[in-house]
PDB file of C-alpha atoms in Angstrom:
ATOM      1  CA  UNK L  98     175.635 153.996 106.945  1.00 47.00           C
ATOM      2  CA  UNK L  99     171.838 153.769 106.883  1.00 59.00           C
ATOM      3  CA  UNK L 100     169.979 155.429 109.745  1.00 71.00           C
ATOM      4  CA  UNK L 101     166.518 154.114 110.569  1.00 75.00           C
ATOM      5  CA  UNK L 102     163.784 155.879 112.536  1.00 72.00           C
ATOM      6  CA  UNK L 103     160.415 154.638 113.760  1.00 74.00           C
ATOM      7  CA  UNK L 104     157.695 156.424 115.731  1.00 76.00           C
ATOM      8  CA  UNK L 105     154.719 154.863 117.488  1.00 79.00           C
ATOM      9  CA  UNK L 106     151.696 157.064 118.134  1.00 73.00           C
ATOM     10  CA  UNK L 107     150.552 157.577 121.727  1.00 76.00           C
ATOM     11  CA  UNK L 108     148.117 154.906 122.839  1.00 62.00           C
ATOM     12  CA  UNK L 109     144.714 156.146 123.971  1.00 48.00           C
ATOM     13  CA  UNK L 110     144.653 156.053 127.757  1.00 39.00           C
ATOM     14  CA  UNK L 111     141.382 154.121 127.976  1.00 32.00           C
ATOM     15  CA  UNK L 112     142.004 151.560 125.229  1.00 32.00           C
ATOM     16  CA  UNK L 113     144.997 149.699 126.628  1.00 36.00           C
ATOM     17  CA  UNK L 114     144.216 146.001 126.658  1.00 37.00           C
ATOM     18  CA  UNK L 115     144.975 144.255 129.953  1.00 39.00           C
ATOM     19  CA  UNK L 116     147.985 141.988 130.076  1.00 41.00           C
ATOM     20  CA  UNK L 117     149.653 139.796 132.652  1.00 45.00           C
ATOM     21  CA  UNK L 118     152.902 141.213 134.021  1.00 51.00           C
ATOM     22  CA  UNK L 119     155.771 138.768 133.617  1.00 78.00           C
ATOM     23  CA  UNK L 120     159.103 138.580 135.427  1.00 92.00           C
ATOM     24  CA  UNK L 121     161.123 141.812 135.512  1.00 97.00           C
ATOM     25  CA  UNK L 122     164.327 141.947 133.485  1.00 97.00           C
ATOM     26  CA  UNK L 123     167.546 142.218 135.508  1.00 96.00           C
ATOM     27  CA  UNK L 124     169.100 145.721 135.592  1.00 98.00           C
ATOM     28  CA  UNK L 125     166.158 147.566 134.015  1.00 98.00           C
ATOM     29  CA  UNK L 126     163.450 146.105 136.259  1.00 98.00           C
ATOM     30  CA  UNK L 127     161.087 146.299 133.287  1.00 98.00           C
ATOM     31  CA  UNK L 128     158.617 143.469 132.925  1.00 97.00           C
ATOM     32  CA  UNK L 129     159.353 140.905 130.267  1.00 96.00           C
ATOM     33  CA  UNK L 130     156.479 139.539 128.198  1.00 95.00           C
ATOM     34  CA  UNK L 131     157.372 135.918 128.957  1.00 95.00           C
ATOM     35  CA  UNK L 132     159.114 133.922 131.718  1.00 95.00           C
ATOM     36  CA  UNK L 133     162.554 135.022 132.890  1.00 93.00           C
ATOM     37  CA  UNK L 134     164.115 131.827 131.547  1.00 95.00           C
ATOM     38  CA  UNK L 135     163.040 132.718 128.016  1.00 97.00           C
ATOM     39  CA  UNK L 136     165.619 135.456 127.428  1.00 98.00           C
ATOM     40  CA  UNK L 137     168.805 136.232 125.540  1.00 98.00           C
ATOM     41  CA  UNK L 138     171.575 137.974 127.520  1.00 98.00           C
ATOM     42  CA  UNK L 139     173.769 140.594 125.842  1.00 98.00           C
ATOM     43  CA  UNK L 140     176.663 142.674 127.083  1.00 98.00           C
ATOM     44  CA  UNK L 141     175.768 146.364 126.876  1.00 98.00           C
ATOM     45  CA  UNK L 142     177.037 149.841 127.584  1.00 98.00           C
ATOM     46  CA  UNK L 143     174.989 152.986 128.211  1.00 98.00           C
ATOM     47  CA  UNK L 144     174.856 156.180 130.250  1.00 98.00           C
ATOM     48  CA  UNK L 145     171.339 157.281 131.152  1.00 98.00           C
ATOM     49  CA  UNK L 146     172.641 160.316 133.050  1.00 98.00           C
ATOM     50  CA  UNK L 147     174.314 161.677 129.924  1.00 98.00           C
ATOM     51  CA  UNK L 148     171.266 160.786 127.830  1.00 98.00           C
ATOM     52  CA  UNK L 149     169.018 162.689 130.239  1.00 98.00           C
ATOM     53  CA  UNK L 150     171.185 165.817 130.077  1.00 98.00           C
ATOM     54  CA  UNK L 151     171.390 165.786 126.286  1.00 98.00           C
ATOM     55  CA  UNK L 152     167.786 164.838 125.574  1.00 98.00           C
ATOM     56  CA  UNK L 153     166.143 167.233 128.032  1.00 98.00           C
ATOM     57  CA  UNK L 154     168.281 170.135 126.831  1.00 98.00           C
ATOM     58  CA  UNK L 155     167.329 169.403 123.233  1.00 98.00           C
ATOM     59  CA  UNK L 156     163.679 168.748 124.092  1.00 98.00           C
ATOM     60  CA  UNK L 157     163.266 172.078 125.883  1.00 98.00           C
ATOM     61  CA  UNK L 158     164.979 173.920 123.039  1.00 98.00           C
ATOM     62  CA  UNK L 159     162.782 172.169 120.477  1.00 98.00           C
ATOM     63  CA  UNK L 160     159.568 172.892 122.373  1.00 98.00           C
ATOM     64  CA  UNK L 161     160.519 176.530 122.803  1.00 98.00           C
ATOM     65  CA  UNK L 162     161.399 176.958 119.120  1.00 98.00           C
ATOM     66  CA  UNK L 163     158.205 175.273 117.942  1.00 98.00           C
ATOM     67  CA  UNK L 164     156.145 177.466 120.316  1.00 98.00           C
ATOM     68  CA  UNK L 165     157.789 180.555 118.838  1.00 98.00           C
ATOM     69  CA  UNK L 166     156.987 179.336 115.315  1.00 98.00           C
ATOM     70  CA  UNK L 167     153.522 178.246 116.479  1.00 98.00           C
ATOM     71  CA  UNK L 168     153.580 175.259 114.157  1.00 98.00           C
ATOM     72  CA  UNK L 169     150.505 173.270 113.259  1.00 98.00           C
ATOM     73  CA  UNK L 170     149.512 170.553 115.712  1.00 98.00           C
ATOM     74  CA  UNK L 171     146.501 168.223 115.413  1.00 98.00           C
ATOM     75  CA  UNK L 172     144.666 170.532 113.021  1.00 98.00           C
ATOM     76  CA  UNK L 173     145.189 173.673 115.100  1.00 98.00           C
ATOM     77  CA  UNK L 174     148.209 175.687 116.208  1.00 98.00           C
ATOM     78  CA  UNK L 175     150.603 174.369 118.834  1.00 98.00           C
ATOM     79  CA  UNK L 176     149.665 177.187 121.209  1.00 98.00           C
ATOM     80  CA  UNK L 177     145.979 176.333 120.864  1.00 98.00           C
ATOM     81  CA  UNK L 178     146.688 172.651 121.504  1.00 98.00           C
ATOM     82  CA  UNK L 179     148.800 173.551 124.553  1.00 98.00           C
ATOM     83  CA  UNK L 180     146.109 175.876 125.923  1.00 98.00           C
ATOM     84  CA  UNK L 181     143.639 172.980 125.851  1.00 98.00           C
ATOM     85  CA  UNK L 182     145.944 171.274 128.356  1.00 98.00           C
ATOM     86  CA  UNK L 183     146.151 174.390 130.542  1.00 98.00           C
ATOM     87  CA  UNK L 184     149.586 175.409 129.187  1.00 98.00           C
ATOM     88  CA  UNK L 185     149.024 179.018 128.194  1.00 98.00           C
ATOM     89  CA  UNK L 186     152.554 180.402 128.171  1.00 98.00           C
ATOM     90  CA  UNK L 187     155.793 179.422 126.462  1.00 98.00           C
ATOM     91  CA  UNK L 188     157.463 178.667 129.804  1.00 98.00           C
ATOM     92  CA  UNK L 189     154.566 176.540 131.031  1.00 98.00           C
ATOM     93  CA  UNK L 190     154.600 174.497 127.830  1.00 98.00           C
ATOM     94  CA  UNK L 191     158.379 174.008 127.843  1.00 98.00           C
ATOM     95  CA  UNK L 192     158.488 173.135 131.552  1.00 98.00           C
ATOM     96  CA  UNK L 193     155.603 170.676 131.246  1.00 98.00           C
ATOM     97  CA  UNK L 194     157.996 168.154 129.681  1.00 98.00           C
ATOM     98  CA  UNK L 195     159.711 166.417 132.615  1.00 98.00           C
ATOM     99  CA  UNK L 196     162.342 163.711 132.767  1.00 98.00           C
ATOM    100  CA  UNK L 197     161.142 160.379 134.109  1.00 98.00           C
ATOM    101  CA  UNK L 198     163.603 157.794 135.441  1.00 98.00           C
ATOM    102  CA  UNK L 199     161.044 154.979 135.247  1.00 98.00           C
ATOM    103  CA  UNK L 200     160.354 155.666 131.580  1.00 98.00           C
ATOM    104  CA  UNK L 201     164.118 155.757 130.971  1.00 98.00           C
ATOM    105  CA  UNK L 202     164.246 152.203 132.289  1.00 98.00           C
ATOM    106  CA  UNK L 203     161.496 151.316 129.816  1.00 98.00           C
ATOM    107  CA  UNK L 204     163.449 153.067 127.041  1.00 98.00           C
ATOM    108  CA  UNK L 205     166.600 151.141 127.991  1.00 98.00           C
ATOM    109  CA  UNK L 206     164.781 147.813 127.927  1.00 98.00           C
ATOM    110  CA  UNK L 207     163.220 148.614 124.578  1.00 98.00           C
ATOM    111  CA  UNK L 208     166.642 149.708 123.327  1.00 98.00           C
ATOM    112  CA  UNK L 209     168.117 146.336 124.262  1.00 98.00           C
ATOM    113  CA  UNK L 210     165.312 144.727 122.250  1.00 98.00           C
ATOM    114  CA  UNK L 211     165.480 147.137 119.305  1.00 98.00           C
ATOM    115  CA  UNK L 212     169.202 146.627 118.704  1.00 98.00           C
ATOM    116  CA  UNK L 213     168.276 143.213 117.309  1.00 97.00           C
ATOM    117  CA  UNK L 214     164.590 143.709 116.390  1.00 97.00           C
ATOM    118  CA  UNK L 215     164.174 147.286 115.165  1.00 98.00           C
ATOM    119  CA  UNK L 216     160.422 147.684 115.235  1.00 97.00           C
ATOM    120  CA  UNK L 217     157.594 148.831 117.494  1.00 97.00           C
ATOM    121  CA  UNK L 218     157.050 145.291 118.674  1.00 98.00           C
ATOM    122  CA  UNK L 219     158.694 143.272 121.398  1.00 98.00           C
ATOM    123  CA  UNK L 220     160.383 139.976 120.575  1.00 98.00           C
ATOM    124  CA  UNK L 221     158.568 136.932 121.948  1.00 98.00           C
ATOM    125  CA  UNK L 222     158.249 133.180 121.613  1.00 97.00           C
ATOM    126  CA  UNK L 223     155.545 130.600 122.248  1.00 96.00           C
ATOM    127  CA  UNK L 224     155.836 130.946 126.029  1.00 96.00           C
ATOM    128  CA  UNK L 225     154.331 134.453 125.859  1.00 94.00           C
ATOM    129  CA  UNK L 226     150.669 134.281 126.819  1.00 89.00           C
ATOM    130  CA  UNK L 227     149.121 137.746 126.357  1.00 88.00           C
ATOM    131  CA  UNK L 228     149.582 140.694 123.969  1.00 91.00           C
ATOM    132  CA  UNK L 229     152.933 139.193 123.109  1.00 94.00           C
ATOM    133  CA  UNK L 230     154.427 141.851 120.849  1.00 96.00           C
ATOM    134  CA  UNK L 231     152.670 144.836 122.418  1.00 97.00           C
ATOM    135  CA  UNK L 232     155.167 147.470 123.583  1.00 96.00           C
ATOM    136  CA  UNK L 233     152.670 148.228 126.359  1.00 95.00           C
ATOM    137  CA  UNK L 234     153.916 145.061 128.080  1.00 96.00           C
ATOM    138  CA  UNK L 235     157.239 146.846 128.728  1.00 97.00           C
ATOM    139  CA  UNK L 236     156.183 148.227 132.107  1.00 97.00           C
ATOM    140  CA  UNK L 237     158.145 149.405 135.109  1.00 98.00           C
ATOM    141  CA  UNK L 238     156.214 148.740 138.322  1.00 95.00           C
ATOM    142  CA  UNK L 239     153.078 148.457 136.207  1.00 95.00           C
ATOM    143  CA  UNK L 240     153.590 151.706 134.250  1.00 96.00           C
ATOM    144  CA  UNK L 241     154.237 151.763 130.495  1.00 96.00           C
ATOM    145  CA  UNK L 242     155.079 154.466 128.010  1.00 95.00           C
ATOM    146  CA  UNK L 243     152.366 155.780 125.708  1.00 95.00           C
ATOM    147  CA  UNK L 244     154.431 156.823 122.686  1.00 96.00           C
ATOM    148  CA  UNK L 245     157.790 155.529 121.470  1.00 98.00           C
ATOM    149  CA  UNK L 246     160.557 156.877 119.224  1.00 98.00           C
ATOM    150  CA  UNK L 247     163.277 154.584 117.863  1.00 98.00           C
ATOM    151  CA  UNK L 248     166.576 155.549 116.213  1.00 98.00           C
ATOM    152  CA  UNK L 249     169.159 153.089 114.917  1.00 98.00           C
ATOM    153  CA  UNK L 250     172.184 155.024 116.249  1.00 98.00           C
ATOM    154  CA  UNK L 251     173.246 155.100 119.898  1.00 98.00           C
ATOM    155  CA  UNK L 252     173.736 158.872 119.818  1.00 98.00           C
ATOM    156  CA  UNK L 253     171.134 160.845 121.741  1.00 98.00           C
ATOM    157  CA  UNK L 254     172.152 164.203 120.298  1.00 98.00           C
ATOM    158  CA  UNK L 255     171.775 162.975 116.722  1.00 98.00           C
ATOM    159  CA  UNK L 256     168.575 161.128 117.552  1.00 98.00           C
ATOM    160  CA  UNK L 257     166.960 164.230 119.023  1.00 98.00           C
ATOM    161  CA  UNK L 258     167.915 166.289 115.976  1.00 98.00           C
ATOM    162  CA  UNK L 259     166.563 163.693 113.548  1.00 98.00           C
ATOM    163  CA  UNK L 260     163.386 163.164 115.569  1.00 98.00           C
ATOM    164  CA  UNK L 261     162.875 166.903 115.995  1.00 98.00           C
ATOM    165  CA  UNK L 262     163.981 169.495 113.460  1.00 97.00           C
ATOM    166  CA  UNK L 263     164.270 166.858 110.750  1.00 96.00           C
ATOM    167  CA  UNK L 264     160.478 166.414 110.722  1.00 98.00           C
ATOM    168  CA  UNK L 265     159.158 169.985 111.006  1.00 98.00           C
ATOM    169  CA  UNK L 266     158.285 170.309 107.315  1.00 98.00           C
ATOM    170  CA  UNK L 267     156.371 167.014 107.404  1.00 98.00           C
ATOM    171  CA  UNK L 268     154.404 168.174 110.443  1.00 98.00           C
ATOM    172  CA  UNK L 269     153.458 171.433 108.738  1.00 98.00           C
ATOM    173  CA  UNK L 270     152.413 169.659 105.523  1.00 98.00           C
ATOM    174  CA  UNK L 271     150.166 167.326 107.534  1.00 98.00           C
ATOM    175  CA  UNK L 272     148.531 170.268 109.365  1.00 98.00           C
ATOM    176  CA  UNK L 273     149.991 168.884 112.554  1.00 98.00           C
ATOM    177  CA  UNK L 274     148.443 165.415 112.340  1.00 98.00           C
ATOM    178  CA  UNK L 275     150.561 162.389 113.287  1.00 98.00           C
ATOM    179  CA  UNK L 276     151.938 160.363 110.372  1.00 97.00           C
ATOM    180  CA  UNK L 277     154.995 158.257 109.557  1.00 95.00           C
ATOM    181  CA  UNK L 278     156.936 161.317 108.399  1.00 97.00           C
ATOM    182  CA  UNK L 279     156.483 163.413 111.540  1.00 98.00           C
ATOM    183  CA  UNK L 280     155.563 160.978 114.313  1.00 98.00           C
ATOM    184  CA  UNK L 281     158.782 161.419 116.306  1.00 98.00           C
ATOM    185  CA  UNK L 282     158.353 165.185 116.412  1.00 98.00           C
ATOM    186  CA  UNK L 283     154.645 164.831 117.208  1.00 98.00           C
ATOM    187  CA  UNK L 284     155.523 162.686 120.247  1.00 98.00           C
ATOM    188  CA  UNK L 285     158.059 165.272 121.452  1.00 98.00           C
ATOM    189  CA  UNK L 286     155.685 168.227 121.057  1.00 98.00           C
ATOM    190  CA  UNK L 287     152.409 166.682 122.232  1.00 98.00           C
ATOM    191  CA  UNK L 288     151.123 168.830 125.142  1.00 98.00           C
ATOM    192  CA  UNK L 289     149.398 165.769 126.598  1.00 97.00           C
ATOM    193  CA  UNK L 290     152.703 163.910 126.984  1.00 98.00           C
ATOM    194  CA  UNK L 291     154.441 165.338 130.025  1.00 97.00           C
ATOM    195  CA  UNK L 292     156.884 162.601 131.101  1.00 98.00           C
ATOM    196  CA  UNK L 293     159.860 161.440 129.035  1.00 98.00           C
ATOM    197  CA  UNK L 294     162.498 158.749 129.370  1.00 98.00           C
ATOM    198  CA  UNK L 295     165.546 158.360 127.126  1.00 98.00           C
ATOM    199  CA  UNK L 296     168.203 155.734 126.495  1.00 98.00           C
ATOM    200  CA  UNK L 297     170.987 155.207 123.975  1.00 98.00           C
ATOM    201  CA  UNK L 298     172.470 151.735 124.230  1.00 98.00           C
ATOM    202  CA  UNK L 299     175.134 149.675 122.490  1.00 98.00           C
ATOM    203  CA  UNK L 300     174.825 145.906 122.863  1.00 98.00           C
ATOM    204  CA  UNK L 301     176.583 142.915 121.391  1.00 98.00           C
ATOM    205  CA  UNK L 302     173.764 142.851 118.813  1.00 98.00           C
ATOM    206  CA  UNK L 303     173.785 146.471 117.671  1.00 98.00           C
ATOM    207  CA  UNK L 304     172.781 149.920 118.881  1.00 98.00           C
ATOM    208  CA  UNK L 305     169.692 152.089 119.288  1.00 98.00           C
ATOM    209  CA  UNK L 306     168.307 155.236 120.877  1.00 98.00           C
ATOM    210  CA  UNK L 307     164.803 155.265 122.351  1.00 98.00           C
ATOM    211  CA  UNK L 308     162.327 157.762 123.760  1.00 98.00           C
ATOM    212  CA  UNK L 309     159.475 156.502 125.924  1.00 98.00           C
ATOM    213  CA  UNK L 310     156.822 159.188 126.470  1.00 98.00           C
ATOM    214  CA  UNK L 311     153.876 159.102 128.853  1.00 97.00           C
ATOM    215  CA  UNK L 312     151.193 161.048 130.684  1.00 95.00           C
ATOM    216  CA  UNK L 313     152.313 160.257 134.232  1.00 95.00           C
ATOM    217  CA  UNK L 314     155.462 159.159 136.010  1.00 97.00           C
ATOM    218  CA  UNK L 315     156.618 155.556 135.887  1.00 97.00           C
ATOM    219  CA  UNK L 316     159.057 155.965 138.776  1.00 97.00           C
ATOM    220  CA  UNK L 317     161.975 157.938 140.174  1.00 97.00           C
ATOM    221  CA  UNK L 318     164.559 155.172 140.660  1.00 98.00           C
ATOM    222  CA  UNK L 319     167.530 156.187 138.516  1.00 98.00           C
ATOM    223  CA  UNK L 320     170.328 154.193 136.928  1.00 98.00           C
ATOM    224  CA  UNK L 321     173.186 156.650 137.274  1.00 97.00           C
ATOM    225  CA  UNK L 322     176.352 157.119 135.234  1.00 97.00           C
ATOM    226  CA  UNK L 323     178.203 155.059 132.676  1.00 98.00           C
ATOM    227  CA  UNK L 324     177.314 151.375 132.818  1.00 98.00           C
ATOM    228  CA  UNK L 325     178.954 148.302 131.304  1.00 98.00           C
ATOM    229  CA  UNK L 326     176.698 145.411 132.195  1.00 98.00           C
ATOM    230  CA  UNK L 327     174.471 142.622 130.872  1.00 98.00           C
ATOM    231  CA  UNK L 328     170.947 143.288 129.663  1.00 98.00           C
ATOM    232  CA  UNK L 329     168.285 140.683 128.944  1.00 98.00           C
ATOM    233  CA  UNK L 330     165.705 140.721 126.169  1.00 98.00           C
ATOM    234  CA  UNK L 331     162.943 138.218 125.366  1.00 98.00           C
ATOM    235  CA  UNK L 332     163.957 135.365 123.082  1.00 98.00           C
ATOM    236  CA  UNK L 333     162.140 135.588 119.758  1.00 98.00           C
ATOM    237  CA  UNK L 334     160.395 132.893 117.711  1.00 97.00           C
ATOM    238  CA  UNK L 335     162.437 129.687 117.649  1.00 95.00           C
ATOM    239  CA  UNK L 336     165.514 131.478 118.961  1.00 97.00           C
ATOM    240  CA  UNK L 337     167.227 129.474 121.700  1.00 97.00           C
ATOM    241  CA  UNK L 338     167.125 131.269 125.074  1.00 98.00           C
ATOM    242  CA  UNK L 339     170.604 131.840 126.490  1.00 97.00           C
ATOM    243  CA  UNK L 340     171.677 133.537 129.717  1.00 96.00           C
ATOM    244  CA  UNK L 341     175.370 133.342 128.744  1.00 97.00           C
ATOM    245  CA  UNK L 342     175.925 136.887 127.503  1.00 98.00           C
ATOM    246  CA  UNK L 343     176.792 137.660 123.914  1.00 97.00           C
ATOM    247  CA  UNK L 344     180.055 139.592 124.107  1.00 97.00           C
ATOM    248  CA  UNK L 345     180.855 143.144 123.128  1.00 96.00           C
ATOM    249  CA  UNK L 346     184.235 143.255 121.341  1.00 85.00           C
ATOM    250  CA  UNK L 347     186.992 145.797 120.708  1.00 59.00           C
ATOM    251  CA  UNK L 348     186.472 147.603 124.001  1.00 50.00           C
ATOM    252  CA  UNK L 349     182.696 147.763 123.725  1.00 51.00           C
ATOM    253  CA  UNK L 350     182.279 148.643 120.074  1.00 51.00           C
ATOM    254  CA  UNK L 351     178.944 147.915 118.438  1.00 49.00           C
ATOM    255  CA  UNK L 352     178.724 145.702 115.338  1.00 52.00           C
ATOM    256  CA  UNK L 353     178.219 148.882 113.294  1.00 54.00           C
ATOM    257  CA  UNK L 354     181.407 150.379 114.771  1.00 52.00           C
ATOM    258  CA  UNK L 355     183.307 147.203 113.962  1.00 50.00           C
ATOM    259  CA  UNK L 356     182.174 147.277 110.335  1.00 50.00           C
ATOM    260  CA  UNK L 357     183.212 150.936 110.112  1.00 49.00           C
ATOM    261  CA  UNK L 358     186.646 150.130 111.578  1.00 44.00           C
ATOM    262  CA  UNK L 359     187.175 147.230 109.173  1.00 47.00           C
ATOM    263  CA  UNK L 360     186.065 149.375 106.243  1.00 48.00           C
ATOM    264  CA  UNK L 361     188.470 152.138 107.256  1.00 43.00           C
ATOM    265  CA  UNK L 362     191.358 149.686 107.597  1.00 41.00           C
ATOM    266  CA  UNK L 363     190.636 148.155 104.193  1.00 50.00           C
ATOM    267  CA  UNK L 364     190.466 151.632 102.659  1.00 47.00           C
ATOM    268  CA  UNK L 365     193.860 152.556 104.123  1.00 45.00           C
ATOM    269  CA  UNK L 366     195.367 149.292 102.897  1.00 52.00           C
ATOM    270  CA  UNK L 367     193.938 149.903  99.444  1.00 58.00           C
ATOM    271  CA  UNK L 368     195.444 153.408  99.350  1.00 48.00           C
ATOM    272  CA  UNK L 369     198.826 152.114 100.541  1.00 51.00           C
ATOM    273  CA  UNK L 370     198.751 149.380  97.903  1.00 57.00           C
ATOM    274  CA  UNK L 371     198.030 151.906  95.154  1.00 56.00           C
ATOM    275  CA  UNK L 372     200.750 154.211  96.482  1.00 59.00           C
ATOM    276  CA  UNK L 373     203.284 151.383  96.565  1.00 51.00           C
ATOM    277  CA  UNK L 374     202.547 150.473  92.935  1.00 63.00           C
ATOM    278  CA  UNK L 375     203.207 154.107  92.029  1.00 60.00           C
ATOM    279  CA  UNK L 376     206.513 154.441  93.892  1.00 56.00           C
ATOM    280  CA  UNK L 377     207.841 150.912  93.295  1.00 59.00           C
ATOM    281  CA  UNK L 378     209.395 151.803  89.885  1.00 67.00           C
ATOM    282  CA  UNK L 379     211.116 154.836  91.441  1.00 60.00           C
ATOM    283  CA  UNK L 380     212.508 152.652  94.244  1.00 60.00           C
ATOM    284  CA  UNK L 381     213.835 150.140  91.725  1.00 63.00           C
ATOM    285  CA  UNK L 382     215.472 152.933  89.700  1.00 67.00           C
ATOM    286  CA  UNK L 383     217.122 154.279  92.833  1.00 61.00           C
ATOM    287  CA  UNK L 384     218.734 150.934  93.389  1.00 58.00           C
TER     288      UNK L 384
END
């Protein structure tokens, strides 16, 4: 099973190009980048409450550990970079990272899109009129994330480990500068990024985990508990828009889960076949 990870660097606060807000997606409330009729509906399951608990626990642990190690960050030490933002103690730096329900909605919307189009770009078709693929168009009440982490498994604990401790050596080698090998960790440690939203989602098209990070809050309206619902993503290219949901199967299993189940069944059948060929002569003799 191949795991994929992608990190987008934080966007400079003063260089965001203006864009026209489109209709909000049902459930997430996050603005689409094209009219509401130009969407694909997919059955989905997720639990943002569980994701929050897991991700914030792991984020605080990671920030504390990296403070203790005083790793390189942007050409200086992490403690020096934090002090520039007024965070002069370990506790202040760890506590500066706060959960944001609005950014979790953004992360959920981007997760619904990334299960089919795993890249730091939103799907879109010819009806999109401005900054079509820009992830900055994924706004909740006008607020967007600044940095984004993507993981191809809907497992927030694994995602946080891979985004975090899995990239420490790359961060050190780069003297703390953002690159493709450490970008997820850089986004999680950045003292300027103080608000975080998280979502792991399984849809009829696949699965993904997402972090949306920002400077300020995008909202406090939470989506609580385990959800089995329909999410909507922008239709892409010449894809036909369809509001009839694509169905989750086998009790909400993702396509990856289904492949794993089929593979396991075929493996068991293969083993049983080999075993039968071995014991068949003994059975015949016993007759």
